[in-house]
PDB file of C-alpha atoms in Angstrom:
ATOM      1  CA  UNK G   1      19.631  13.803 -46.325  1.00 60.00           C
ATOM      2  CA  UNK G   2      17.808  10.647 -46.710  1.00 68.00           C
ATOM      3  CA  UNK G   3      16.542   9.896 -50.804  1.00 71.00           C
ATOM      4  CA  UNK G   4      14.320   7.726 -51.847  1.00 71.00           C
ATOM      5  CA  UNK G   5      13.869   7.085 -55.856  1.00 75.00           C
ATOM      6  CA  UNK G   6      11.446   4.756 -57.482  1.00 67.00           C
ATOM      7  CA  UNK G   7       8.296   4.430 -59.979  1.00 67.00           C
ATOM      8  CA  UNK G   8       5.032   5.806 -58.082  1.00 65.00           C
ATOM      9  CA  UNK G   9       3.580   2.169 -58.770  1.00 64.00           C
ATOM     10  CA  UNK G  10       6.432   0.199 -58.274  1.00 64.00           C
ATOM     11  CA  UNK G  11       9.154  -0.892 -55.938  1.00 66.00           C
ATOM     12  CA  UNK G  12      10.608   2.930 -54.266  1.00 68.00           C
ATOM     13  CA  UNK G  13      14.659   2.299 -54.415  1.00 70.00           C
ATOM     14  CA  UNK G  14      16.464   4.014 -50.771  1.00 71.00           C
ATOM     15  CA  UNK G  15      19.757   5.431 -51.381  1.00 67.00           C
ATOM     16  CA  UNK G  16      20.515   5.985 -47.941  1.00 65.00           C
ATOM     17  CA  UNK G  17      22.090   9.182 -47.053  1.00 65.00           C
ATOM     18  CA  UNK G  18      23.179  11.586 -49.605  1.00 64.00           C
ATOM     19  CA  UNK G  19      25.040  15.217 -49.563  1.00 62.00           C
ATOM     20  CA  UNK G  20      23.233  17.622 -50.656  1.00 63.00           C
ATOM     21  CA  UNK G  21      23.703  19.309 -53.624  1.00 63.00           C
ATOM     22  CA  UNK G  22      22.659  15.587 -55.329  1.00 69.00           C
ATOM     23  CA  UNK G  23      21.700  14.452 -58.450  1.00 70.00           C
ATOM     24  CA  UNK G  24      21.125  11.087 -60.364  1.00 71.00           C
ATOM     25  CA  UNK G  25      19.986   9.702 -63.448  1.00 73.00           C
ATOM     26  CA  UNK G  26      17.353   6.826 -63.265  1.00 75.00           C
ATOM     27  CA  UNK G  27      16.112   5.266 -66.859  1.00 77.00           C
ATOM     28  CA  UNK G  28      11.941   4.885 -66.727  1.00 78.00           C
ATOM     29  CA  UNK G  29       9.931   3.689 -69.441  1.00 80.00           C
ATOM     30  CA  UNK G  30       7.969   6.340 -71.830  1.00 83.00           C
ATOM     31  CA  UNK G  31       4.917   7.286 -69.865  1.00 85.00           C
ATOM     32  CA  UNK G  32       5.908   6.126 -66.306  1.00 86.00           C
ATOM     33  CA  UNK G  33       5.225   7.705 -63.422  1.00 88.00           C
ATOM     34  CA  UNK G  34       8.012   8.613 -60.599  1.00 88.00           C
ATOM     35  CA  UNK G  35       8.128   9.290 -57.071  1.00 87.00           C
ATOM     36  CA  UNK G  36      11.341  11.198 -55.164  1.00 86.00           C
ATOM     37  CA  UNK G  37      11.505  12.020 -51.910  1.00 84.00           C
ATOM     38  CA  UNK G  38      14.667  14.096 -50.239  1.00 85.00           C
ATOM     39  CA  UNK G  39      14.343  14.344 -46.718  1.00 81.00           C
ATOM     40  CA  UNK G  40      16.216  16.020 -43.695  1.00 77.00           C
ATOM     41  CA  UNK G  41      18.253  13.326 -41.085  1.00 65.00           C
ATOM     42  CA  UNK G  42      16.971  14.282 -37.741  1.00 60.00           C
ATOM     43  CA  UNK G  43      19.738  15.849 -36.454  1.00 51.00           C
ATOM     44  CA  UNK G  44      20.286  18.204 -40.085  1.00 57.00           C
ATOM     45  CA  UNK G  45      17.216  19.803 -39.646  1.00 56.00           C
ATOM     46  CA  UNK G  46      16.170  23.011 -41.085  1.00 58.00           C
ATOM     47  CA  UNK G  47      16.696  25.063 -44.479  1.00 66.00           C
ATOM     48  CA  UNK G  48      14.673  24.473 -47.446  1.00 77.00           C
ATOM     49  CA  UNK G  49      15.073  21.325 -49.350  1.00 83.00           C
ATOM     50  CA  UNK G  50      13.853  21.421 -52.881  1.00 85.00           C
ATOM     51  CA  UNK G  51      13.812  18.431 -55.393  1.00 87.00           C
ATOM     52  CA  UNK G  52      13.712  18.358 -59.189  1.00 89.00           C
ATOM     53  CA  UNK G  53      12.878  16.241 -61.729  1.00 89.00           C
ATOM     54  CA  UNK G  54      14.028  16.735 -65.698  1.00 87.00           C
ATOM     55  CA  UNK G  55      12.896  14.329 -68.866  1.00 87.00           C
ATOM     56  CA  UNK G  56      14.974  15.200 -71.757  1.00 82.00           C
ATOM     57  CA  UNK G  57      16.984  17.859 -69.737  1.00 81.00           C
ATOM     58  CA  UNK G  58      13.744  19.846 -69.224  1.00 85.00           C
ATOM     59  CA  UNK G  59      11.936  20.729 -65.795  1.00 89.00           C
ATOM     60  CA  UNK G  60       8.519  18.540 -65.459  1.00 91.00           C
ATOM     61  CA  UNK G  61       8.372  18.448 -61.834  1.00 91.00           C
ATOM     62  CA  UNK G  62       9.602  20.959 -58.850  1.00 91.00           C
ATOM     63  CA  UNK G  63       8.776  20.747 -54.781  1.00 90.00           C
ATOM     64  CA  UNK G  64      10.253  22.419 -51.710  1.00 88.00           C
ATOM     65  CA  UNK G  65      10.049  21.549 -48.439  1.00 86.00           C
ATOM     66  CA  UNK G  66       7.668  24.090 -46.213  1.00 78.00           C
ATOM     67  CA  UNK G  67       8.558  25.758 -42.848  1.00 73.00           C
ATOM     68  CA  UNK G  68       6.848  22.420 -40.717  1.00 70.00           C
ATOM     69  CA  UNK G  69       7.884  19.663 -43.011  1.00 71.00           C
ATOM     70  CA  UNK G  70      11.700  18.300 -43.580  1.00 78.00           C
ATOM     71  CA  UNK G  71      10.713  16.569 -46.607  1.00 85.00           C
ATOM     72  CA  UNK G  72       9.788  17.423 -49.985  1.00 88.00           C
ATOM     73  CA  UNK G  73       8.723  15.164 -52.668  1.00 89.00           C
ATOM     74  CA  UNK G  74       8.252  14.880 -56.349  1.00 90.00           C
ATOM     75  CA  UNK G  75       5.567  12.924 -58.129  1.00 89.00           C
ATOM     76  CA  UNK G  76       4.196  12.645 -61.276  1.00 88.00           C
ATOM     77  CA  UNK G  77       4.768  11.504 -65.034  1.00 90.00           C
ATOM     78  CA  UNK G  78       7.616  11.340 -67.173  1.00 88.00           C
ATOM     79  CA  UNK G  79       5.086  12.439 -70.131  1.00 88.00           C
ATOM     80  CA  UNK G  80       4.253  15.432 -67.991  1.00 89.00           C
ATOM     81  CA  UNK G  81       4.011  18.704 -69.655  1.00 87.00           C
ATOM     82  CA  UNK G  82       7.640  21.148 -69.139  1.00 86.00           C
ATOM     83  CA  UNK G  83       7.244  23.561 -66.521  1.00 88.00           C
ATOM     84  CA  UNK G  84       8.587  26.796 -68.055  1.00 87.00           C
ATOM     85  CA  UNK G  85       9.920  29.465 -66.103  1.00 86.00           C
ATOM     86  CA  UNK G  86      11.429  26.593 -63.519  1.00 86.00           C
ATOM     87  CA  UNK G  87      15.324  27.013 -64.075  1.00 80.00           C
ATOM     88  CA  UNK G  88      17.459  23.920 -63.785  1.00 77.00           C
ATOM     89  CA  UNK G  89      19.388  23.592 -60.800  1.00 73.00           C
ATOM     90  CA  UNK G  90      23.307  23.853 -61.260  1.00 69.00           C
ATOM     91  CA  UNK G  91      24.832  21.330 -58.569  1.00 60.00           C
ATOM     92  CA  UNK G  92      28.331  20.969 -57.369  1.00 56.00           C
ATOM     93  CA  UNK G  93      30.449  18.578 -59.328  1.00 52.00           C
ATOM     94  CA  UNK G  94      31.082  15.718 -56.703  1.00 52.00           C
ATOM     95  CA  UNK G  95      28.341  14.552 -54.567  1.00 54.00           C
ATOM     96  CA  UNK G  96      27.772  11.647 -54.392  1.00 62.00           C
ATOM     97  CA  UNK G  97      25.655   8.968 -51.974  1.00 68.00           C
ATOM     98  CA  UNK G  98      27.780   7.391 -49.869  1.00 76.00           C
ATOM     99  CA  UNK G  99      28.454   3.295 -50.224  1.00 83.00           C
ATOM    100  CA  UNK G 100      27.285   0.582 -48.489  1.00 85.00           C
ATOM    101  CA  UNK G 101      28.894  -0.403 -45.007  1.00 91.00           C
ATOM    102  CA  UNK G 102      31.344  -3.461 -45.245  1.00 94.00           C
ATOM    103  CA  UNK G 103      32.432  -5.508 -42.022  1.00 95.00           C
ATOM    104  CA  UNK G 104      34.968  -8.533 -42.487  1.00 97.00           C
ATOM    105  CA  UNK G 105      33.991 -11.413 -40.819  1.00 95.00           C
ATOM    106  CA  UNK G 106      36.873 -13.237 -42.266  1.00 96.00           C
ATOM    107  CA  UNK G 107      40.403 -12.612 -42.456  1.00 97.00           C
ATOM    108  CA  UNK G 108      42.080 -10.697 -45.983  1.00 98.00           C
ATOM    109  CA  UNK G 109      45.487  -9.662 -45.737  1.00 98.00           C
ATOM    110  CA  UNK G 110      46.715  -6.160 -45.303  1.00 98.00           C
ATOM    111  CA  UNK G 111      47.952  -4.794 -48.845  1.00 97.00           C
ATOM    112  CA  UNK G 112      50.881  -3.013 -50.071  1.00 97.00           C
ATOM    113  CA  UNK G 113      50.254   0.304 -50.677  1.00 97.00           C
ATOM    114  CA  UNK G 114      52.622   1.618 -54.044  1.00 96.00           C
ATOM    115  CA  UNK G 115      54.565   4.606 -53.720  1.00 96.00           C
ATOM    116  CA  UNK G 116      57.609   5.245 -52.010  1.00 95.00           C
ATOM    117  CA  UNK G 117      56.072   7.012 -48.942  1.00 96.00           C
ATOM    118  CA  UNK G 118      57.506   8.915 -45.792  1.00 98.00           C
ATOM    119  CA  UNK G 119      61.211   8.524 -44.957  1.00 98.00           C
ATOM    120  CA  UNK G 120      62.078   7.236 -41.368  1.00 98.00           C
ATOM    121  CA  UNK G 121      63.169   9.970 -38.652  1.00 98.00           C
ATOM    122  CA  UNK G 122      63.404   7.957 -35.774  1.00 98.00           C
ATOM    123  CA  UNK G 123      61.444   5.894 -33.743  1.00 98.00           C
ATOM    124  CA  UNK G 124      58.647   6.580 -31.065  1.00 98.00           C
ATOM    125  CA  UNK G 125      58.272   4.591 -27.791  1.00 98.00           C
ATOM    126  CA  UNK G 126      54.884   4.715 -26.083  1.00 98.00           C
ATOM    127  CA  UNK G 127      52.235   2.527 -24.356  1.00 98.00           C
ATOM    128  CA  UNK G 128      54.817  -0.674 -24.464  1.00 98.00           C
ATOM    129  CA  UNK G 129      55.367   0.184 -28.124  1.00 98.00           C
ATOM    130  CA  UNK G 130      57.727   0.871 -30.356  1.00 98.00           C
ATOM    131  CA  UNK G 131      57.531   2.412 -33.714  1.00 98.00           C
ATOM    132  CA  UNK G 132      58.685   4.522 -36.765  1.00 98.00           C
ATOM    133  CA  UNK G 133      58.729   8.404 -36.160  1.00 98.00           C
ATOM    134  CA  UNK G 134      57.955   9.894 -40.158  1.00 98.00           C
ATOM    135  CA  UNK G 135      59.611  12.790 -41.315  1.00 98.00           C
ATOM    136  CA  UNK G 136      59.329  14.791 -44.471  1.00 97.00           C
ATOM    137  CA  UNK G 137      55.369  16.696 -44.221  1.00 97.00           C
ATOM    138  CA  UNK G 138      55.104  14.985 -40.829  1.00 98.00           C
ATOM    139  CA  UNK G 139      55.539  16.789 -37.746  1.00 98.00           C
ATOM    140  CA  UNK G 140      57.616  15.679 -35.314  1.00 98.00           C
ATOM    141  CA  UNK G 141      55.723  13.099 -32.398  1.00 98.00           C
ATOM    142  CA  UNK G 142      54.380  15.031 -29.300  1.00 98.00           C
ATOM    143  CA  UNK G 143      53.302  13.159 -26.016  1.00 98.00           C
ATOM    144  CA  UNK G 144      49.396  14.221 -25.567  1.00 98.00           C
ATOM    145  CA  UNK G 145      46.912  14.408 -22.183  1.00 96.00           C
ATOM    146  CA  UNK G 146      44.992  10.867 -22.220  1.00 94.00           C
ATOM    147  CA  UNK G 147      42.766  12.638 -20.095  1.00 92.00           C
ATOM    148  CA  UNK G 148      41.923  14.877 -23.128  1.00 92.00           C
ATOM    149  CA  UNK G 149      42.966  14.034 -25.917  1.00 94.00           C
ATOM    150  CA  UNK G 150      42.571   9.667 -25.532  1.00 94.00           C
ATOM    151  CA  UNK G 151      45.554   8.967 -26.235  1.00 98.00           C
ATOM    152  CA  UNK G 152      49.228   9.585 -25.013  1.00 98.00           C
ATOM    153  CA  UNK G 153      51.400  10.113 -28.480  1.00 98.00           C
ATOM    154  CA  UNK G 154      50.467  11.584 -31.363  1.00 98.00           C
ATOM    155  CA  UNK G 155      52.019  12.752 -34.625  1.00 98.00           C
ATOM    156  CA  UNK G 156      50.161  14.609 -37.425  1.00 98.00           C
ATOM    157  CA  UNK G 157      51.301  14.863 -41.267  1.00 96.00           C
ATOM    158  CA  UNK G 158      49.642  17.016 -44.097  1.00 90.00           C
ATOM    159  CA  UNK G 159      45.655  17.383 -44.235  1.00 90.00           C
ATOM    160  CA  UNK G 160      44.476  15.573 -41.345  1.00 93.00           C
ATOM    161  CA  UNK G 161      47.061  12.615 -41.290  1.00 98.00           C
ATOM    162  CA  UNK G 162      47.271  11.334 -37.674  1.00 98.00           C
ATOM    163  CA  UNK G 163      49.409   8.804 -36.024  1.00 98.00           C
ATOM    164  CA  UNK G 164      48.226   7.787 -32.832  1.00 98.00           C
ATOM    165  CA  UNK G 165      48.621   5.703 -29.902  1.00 98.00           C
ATOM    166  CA  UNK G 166      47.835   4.581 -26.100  1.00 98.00           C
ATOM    167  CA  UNK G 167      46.899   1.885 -23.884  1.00 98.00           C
ATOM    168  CA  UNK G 168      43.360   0.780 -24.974  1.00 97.00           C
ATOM    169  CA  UNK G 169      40.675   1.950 -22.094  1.00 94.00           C
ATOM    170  CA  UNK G 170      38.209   0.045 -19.665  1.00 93.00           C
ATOM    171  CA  UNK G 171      35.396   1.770 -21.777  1.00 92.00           C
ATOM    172  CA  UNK G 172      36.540   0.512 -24.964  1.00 95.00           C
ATOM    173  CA  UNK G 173      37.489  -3.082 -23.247  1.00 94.00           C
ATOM    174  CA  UNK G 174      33.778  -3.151 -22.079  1.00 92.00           C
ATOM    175  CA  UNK G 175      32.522  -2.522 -25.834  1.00 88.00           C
ATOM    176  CA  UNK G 176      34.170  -5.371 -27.180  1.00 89.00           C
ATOM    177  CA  UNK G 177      32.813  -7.832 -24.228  1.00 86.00           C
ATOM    178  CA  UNK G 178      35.682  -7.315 -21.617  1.00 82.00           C
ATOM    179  CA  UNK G 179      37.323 -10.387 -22.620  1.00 82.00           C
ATOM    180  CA  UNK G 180      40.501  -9.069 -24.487  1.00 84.00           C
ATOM    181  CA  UNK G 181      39.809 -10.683 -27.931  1.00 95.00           C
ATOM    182  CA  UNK G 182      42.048  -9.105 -30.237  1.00 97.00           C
ATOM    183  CA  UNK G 183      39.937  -9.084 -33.023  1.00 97.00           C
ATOM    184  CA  UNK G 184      37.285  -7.741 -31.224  1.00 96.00           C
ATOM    185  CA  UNK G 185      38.973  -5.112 -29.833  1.00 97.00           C
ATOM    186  CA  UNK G 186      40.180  -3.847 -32.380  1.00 98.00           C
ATOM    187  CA  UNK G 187      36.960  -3.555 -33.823  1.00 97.00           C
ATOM    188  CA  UNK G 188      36.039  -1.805 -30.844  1.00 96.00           C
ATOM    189  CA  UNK G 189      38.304   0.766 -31.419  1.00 97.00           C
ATOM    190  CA  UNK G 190      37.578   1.615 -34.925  1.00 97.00           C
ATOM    191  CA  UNK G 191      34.136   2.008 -34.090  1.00 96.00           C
ATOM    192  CA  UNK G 192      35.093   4.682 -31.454  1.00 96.00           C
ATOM    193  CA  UNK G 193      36.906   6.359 -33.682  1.00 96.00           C
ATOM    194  CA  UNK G 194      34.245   6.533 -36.608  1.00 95.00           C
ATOM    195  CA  UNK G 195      32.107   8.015 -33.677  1.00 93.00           C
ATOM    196  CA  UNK G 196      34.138  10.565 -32.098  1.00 92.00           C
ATOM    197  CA  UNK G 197      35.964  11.990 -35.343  1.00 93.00           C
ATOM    198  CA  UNK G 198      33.678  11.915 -38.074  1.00 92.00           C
ATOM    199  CA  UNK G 199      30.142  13.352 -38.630  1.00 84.00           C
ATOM    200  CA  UNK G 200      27.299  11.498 -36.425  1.00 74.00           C
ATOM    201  CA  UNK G 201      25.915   8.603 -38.185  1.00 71.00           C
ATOM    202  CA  UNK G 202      27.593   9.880 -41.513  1.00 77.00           C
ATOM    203  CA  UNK G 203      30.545   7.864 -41.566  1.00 90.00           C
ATOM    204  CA  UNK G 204      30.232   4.802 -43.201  1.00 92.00           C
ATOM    205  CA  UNK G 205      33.072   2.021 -42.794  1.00 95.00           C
ATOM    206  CA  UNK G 206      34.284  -0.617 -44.968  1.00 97.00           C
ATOM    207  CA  UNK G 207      37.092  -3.012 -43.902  1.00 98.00           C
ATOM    208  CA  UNK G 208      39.358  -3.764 -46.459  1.00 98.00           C
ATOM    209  CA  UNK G 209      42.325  -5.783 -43.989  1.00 98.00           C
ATOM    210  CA  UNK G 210      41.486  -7.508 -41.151  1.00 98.00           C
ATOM    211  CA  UNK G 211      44.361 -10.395 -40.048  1.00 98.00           C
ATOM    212  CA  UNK G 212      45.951 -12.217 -36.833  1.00 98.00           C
ATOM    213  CA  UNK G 213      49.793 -10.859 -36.523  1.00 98.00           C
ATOM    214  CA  UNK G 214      52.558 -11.710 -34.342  1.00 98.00           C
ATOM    215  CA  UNK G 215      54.691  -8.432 -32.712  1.00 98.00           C
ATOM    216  CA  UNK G 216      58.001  -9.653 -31.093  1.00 94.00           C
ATOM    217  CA  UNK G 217      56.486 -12.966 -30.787  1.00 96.00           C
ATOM    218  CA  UNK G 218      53.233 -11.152 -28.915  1.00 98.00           C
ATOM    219  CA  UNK G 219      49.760 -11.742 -30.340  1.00 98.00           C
ATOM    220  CA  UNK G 220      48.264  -8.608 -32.618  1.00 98.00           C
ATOM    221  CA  UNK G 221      45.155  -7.930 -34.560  1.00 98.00           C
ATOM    222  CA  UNK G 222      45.305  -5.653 -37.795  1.00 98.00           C
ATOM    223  CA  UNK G 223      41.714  -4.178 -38.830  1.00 98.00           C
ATOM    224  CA  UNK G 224      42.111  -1.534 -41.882  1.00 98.00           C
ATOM    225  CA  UNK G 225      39.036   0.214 -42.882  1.00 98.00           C
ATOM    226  CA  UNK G 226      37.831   2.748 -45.460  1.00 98.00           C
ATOM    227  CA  UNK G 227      36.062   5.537 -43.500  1.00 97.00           C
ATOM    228  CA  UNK G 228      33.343   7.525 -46.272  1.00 93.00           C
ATOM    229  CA  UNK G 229      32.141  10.612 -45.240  1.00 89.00           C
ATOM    230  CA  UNK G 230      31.342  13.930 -46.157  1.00 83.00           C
ATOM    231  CA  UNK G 231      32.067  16.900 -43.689  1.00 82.00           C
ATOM    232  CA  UNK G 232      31.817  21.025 -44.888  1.00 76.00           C
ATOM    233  CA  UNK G 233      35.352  22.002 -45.359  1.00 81.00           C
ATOM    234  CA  UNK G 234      36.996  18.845 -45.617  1.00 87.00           C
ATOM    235  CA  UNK G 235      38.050  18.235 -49.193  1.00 87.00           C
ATOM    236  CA  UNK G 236      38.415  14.020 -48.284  1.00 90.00           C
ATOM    237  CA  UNK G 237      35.057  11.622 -48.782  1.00 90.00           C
ATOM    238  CA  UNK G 238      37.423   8.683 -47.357  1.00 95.00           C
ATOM    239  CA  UNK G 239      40.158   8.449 -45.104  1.00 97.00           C
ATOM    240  CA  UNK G 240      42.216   5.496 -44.560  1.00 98.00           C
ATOM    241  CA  UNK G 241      42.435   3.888 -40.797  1.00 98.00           C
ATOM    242  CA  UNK G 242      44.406   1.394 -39.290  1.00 98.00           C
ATOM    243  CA  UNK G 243      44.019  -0.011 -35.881  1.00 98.00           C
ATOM    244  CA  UNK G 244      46.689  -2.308 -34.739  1.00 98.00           C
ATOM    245  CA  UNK G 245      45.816  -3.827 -30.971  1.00 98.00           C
ATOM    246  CA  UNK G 246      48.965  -5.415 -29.829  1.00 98.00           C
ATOM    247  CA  UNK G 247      48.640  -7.540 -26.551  1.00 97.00           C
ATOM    248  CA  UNK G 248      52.098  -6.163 -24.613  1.00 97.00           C
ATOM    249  CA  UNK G 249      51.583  -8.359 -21.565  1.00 96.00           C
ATOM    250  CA  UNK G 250      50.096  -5.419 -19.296  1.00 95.00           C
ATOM    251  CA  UNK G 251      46.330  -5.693 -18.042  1.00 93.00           C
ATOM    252  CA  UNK G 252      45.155  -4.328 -21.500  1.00 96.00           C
ATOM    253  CA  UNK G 253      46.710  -4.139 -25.163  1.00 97.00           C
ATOM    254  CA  UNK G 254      48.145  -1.399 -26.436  1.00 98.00           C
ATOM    255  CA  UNK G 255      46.884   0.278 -29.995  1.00 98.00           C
ATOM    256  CA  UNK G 256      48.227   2.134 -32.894  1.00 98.00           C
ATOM    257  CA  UNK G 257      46.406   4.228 -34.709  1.00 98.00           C
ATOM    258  CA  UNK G 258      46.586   5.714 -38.191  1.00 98.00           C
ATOM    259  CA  UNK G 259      44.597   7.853 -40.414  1.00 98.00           C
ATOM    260  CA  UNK G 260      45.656   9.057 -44.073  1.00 98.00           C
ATOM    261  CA  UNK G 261      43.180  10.854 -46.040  1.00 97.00           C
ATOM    262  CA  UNK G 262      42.233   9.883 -49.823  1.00 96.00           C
ATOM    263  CA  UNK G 263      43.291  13.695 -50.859  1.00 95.00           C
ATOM    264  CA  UNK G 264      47.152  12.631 -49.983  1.00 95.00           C
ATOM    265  CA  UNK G 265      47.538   8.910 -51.149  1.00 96.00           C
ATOM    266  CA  UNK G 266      51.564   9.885 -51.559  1.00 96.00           C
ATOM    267  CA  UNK G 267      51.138   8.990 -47.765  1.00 97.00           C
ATOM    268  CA  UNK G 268      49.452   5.714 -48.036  1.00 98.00           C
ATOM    269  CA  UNK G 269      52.835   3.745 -48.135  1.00 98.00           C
ATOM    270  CA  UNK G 270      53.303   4.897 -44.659  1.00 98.00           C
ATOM    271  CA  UNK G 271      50.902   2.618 -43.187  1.00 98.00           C
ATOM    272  CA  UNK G 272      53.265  -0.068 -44.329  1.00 98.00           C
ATOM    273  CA  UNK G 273      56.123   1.193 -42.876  1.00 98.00           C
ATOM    274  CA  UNK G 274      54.472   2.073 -39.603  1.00 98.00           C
ATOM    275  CA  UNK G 275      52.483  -1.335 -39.279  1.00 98.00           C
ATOM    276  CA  UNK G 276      56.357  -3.062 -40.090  1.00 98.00           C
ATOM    277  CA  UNK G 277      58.315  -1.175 -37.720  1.00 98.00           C
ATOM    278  CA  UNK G 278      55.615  -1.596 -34.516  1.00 98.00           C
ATOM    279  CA  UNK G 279      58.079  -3.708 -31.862  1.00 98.00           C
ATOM    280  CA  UNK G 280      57.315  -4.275 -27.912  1.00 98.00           C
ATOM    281  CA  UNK G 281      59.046  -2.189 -25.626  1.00 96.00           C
TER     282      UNK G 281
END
């Protein structure tokens, strides 16, 4: 849902895209008058949307949306009479808009995560690369179908923690201008992973690690990036993702990737140990 907040005569405030249920508490001077609109992405329509509007924890204003609109709006006065009869709406604890989308153009350093993390199993050879296997909730490492799945190892820990990697593909090359710069590509990659694993145009990322590295003396890029989302059944807004491209020598690099959801940060160490342990092979 798209939201829009704002005095009727003054500047209208977007908030972007919020889950619904939503609410949010805006200050306006004795008197004022207010405008909110809620309104249905493109792709979410249908259902009723309904917005509300209390002064003093009391119901002054209340509009739905109607069978050909995907919008419903609320305008009016904050001196407005209470509407009786209008029950307040009781909203899930925990919405809440997601933030604003954050690309590094420069470089910041990849931090250490605390915690003592995921003891070391073994290691895993794939794609040129070698790196830790992770015991403990982790599964053990599987080879997968490129043709299906994207990529040709993968090994998955407790609620939705991934480890993944392959040789990065022509398609992917092509996104990042076909010239094999690291940086770029690994961009590339992150992107195509926001768009294939988390809701369309819902996903919002914001780097927080993006640095040169050197693997066995080979040339790397590390991009780390908060992914905020909000998907039915999915008890994470953010997961944590790490692309590492590694440039192995063959016609394209290689890539590591890791996700570790904000609902198991025990895990978050691990993307230490995995990013440390990455050798060529």
């Amino acid at each position: 849902m798209n939201l829009t907040v704002g005095e009727a005569n003054g500047n209208h405030e977007p908030h972007g895209v919020v889950i619904l249920p939503y609410r949010k508490t805006v200050e306006l001077a004795a008197g004022a008058d207010f405008y909110l609109d809620v309104r249905s992405r493109e792709d979410q329509e249908g259902g009723t949307l309904t917005c509300t509007v209390l002064v003093g924890g009391k119901v002054v204003q209340q509009a739905h949306s109607t069978p050909d609109s995907s919008s419903a709006t609320c305008a009016g006065s904050t001196a407005d009479a209470r509407q009786r009869g209008i029950p307040v709406p009781t909203l899930t604890p925990g919405a809440s808009p997601l933030p604003e989308e954050r690309r590094l153009t420069g470089t910041v350093k990849l931090r250490d995560y605390p915690g003592e993390g995921s003891p070391v199993i073994g290691t895993v050879t794939d794609s040129s690369l070698e790196y830790a296997e992770l015991g403990d909730t982790w599964d053990r490492s599987k080879t997968l179908d490129p043709v299906f799945d994207g990529f040709t190892r993968k090994q998955e820990g407790r609620q939705r923690a991934l480890v993944k990697s392959t040789q990065v593909d022509e398609d992917i090359m092509a996104a990042a201008g076909g010239t094999g710069e690291l940086r770029g590509v690994a961009g590339a990659v992150m992107d195509e992973r926001r768009r294939y694993e988390y809701p369309r145009d819902q996903a919002i990322l914001v780097d927080v690690a993006s640095q040169p590295l050197k693997v066995d003396g080979h040339d790397a890029w590390l991009l780390v990036s908060e992914i905020h989302f909000h998907k039915r059944g999915v008890p994470s807004t953010m997961d944590l993702n790490e692309v590492l491209v590694v440039n192995t020598g063959r016609v394209r690099p290689s890539v590591l990737w890791i996700v570790l959801p904000e609902t198991n940060k025990k895990l978050w160490p691990d993307l230490n140990t995995l990013v440390a342990s990455v050798q060529v092979r």
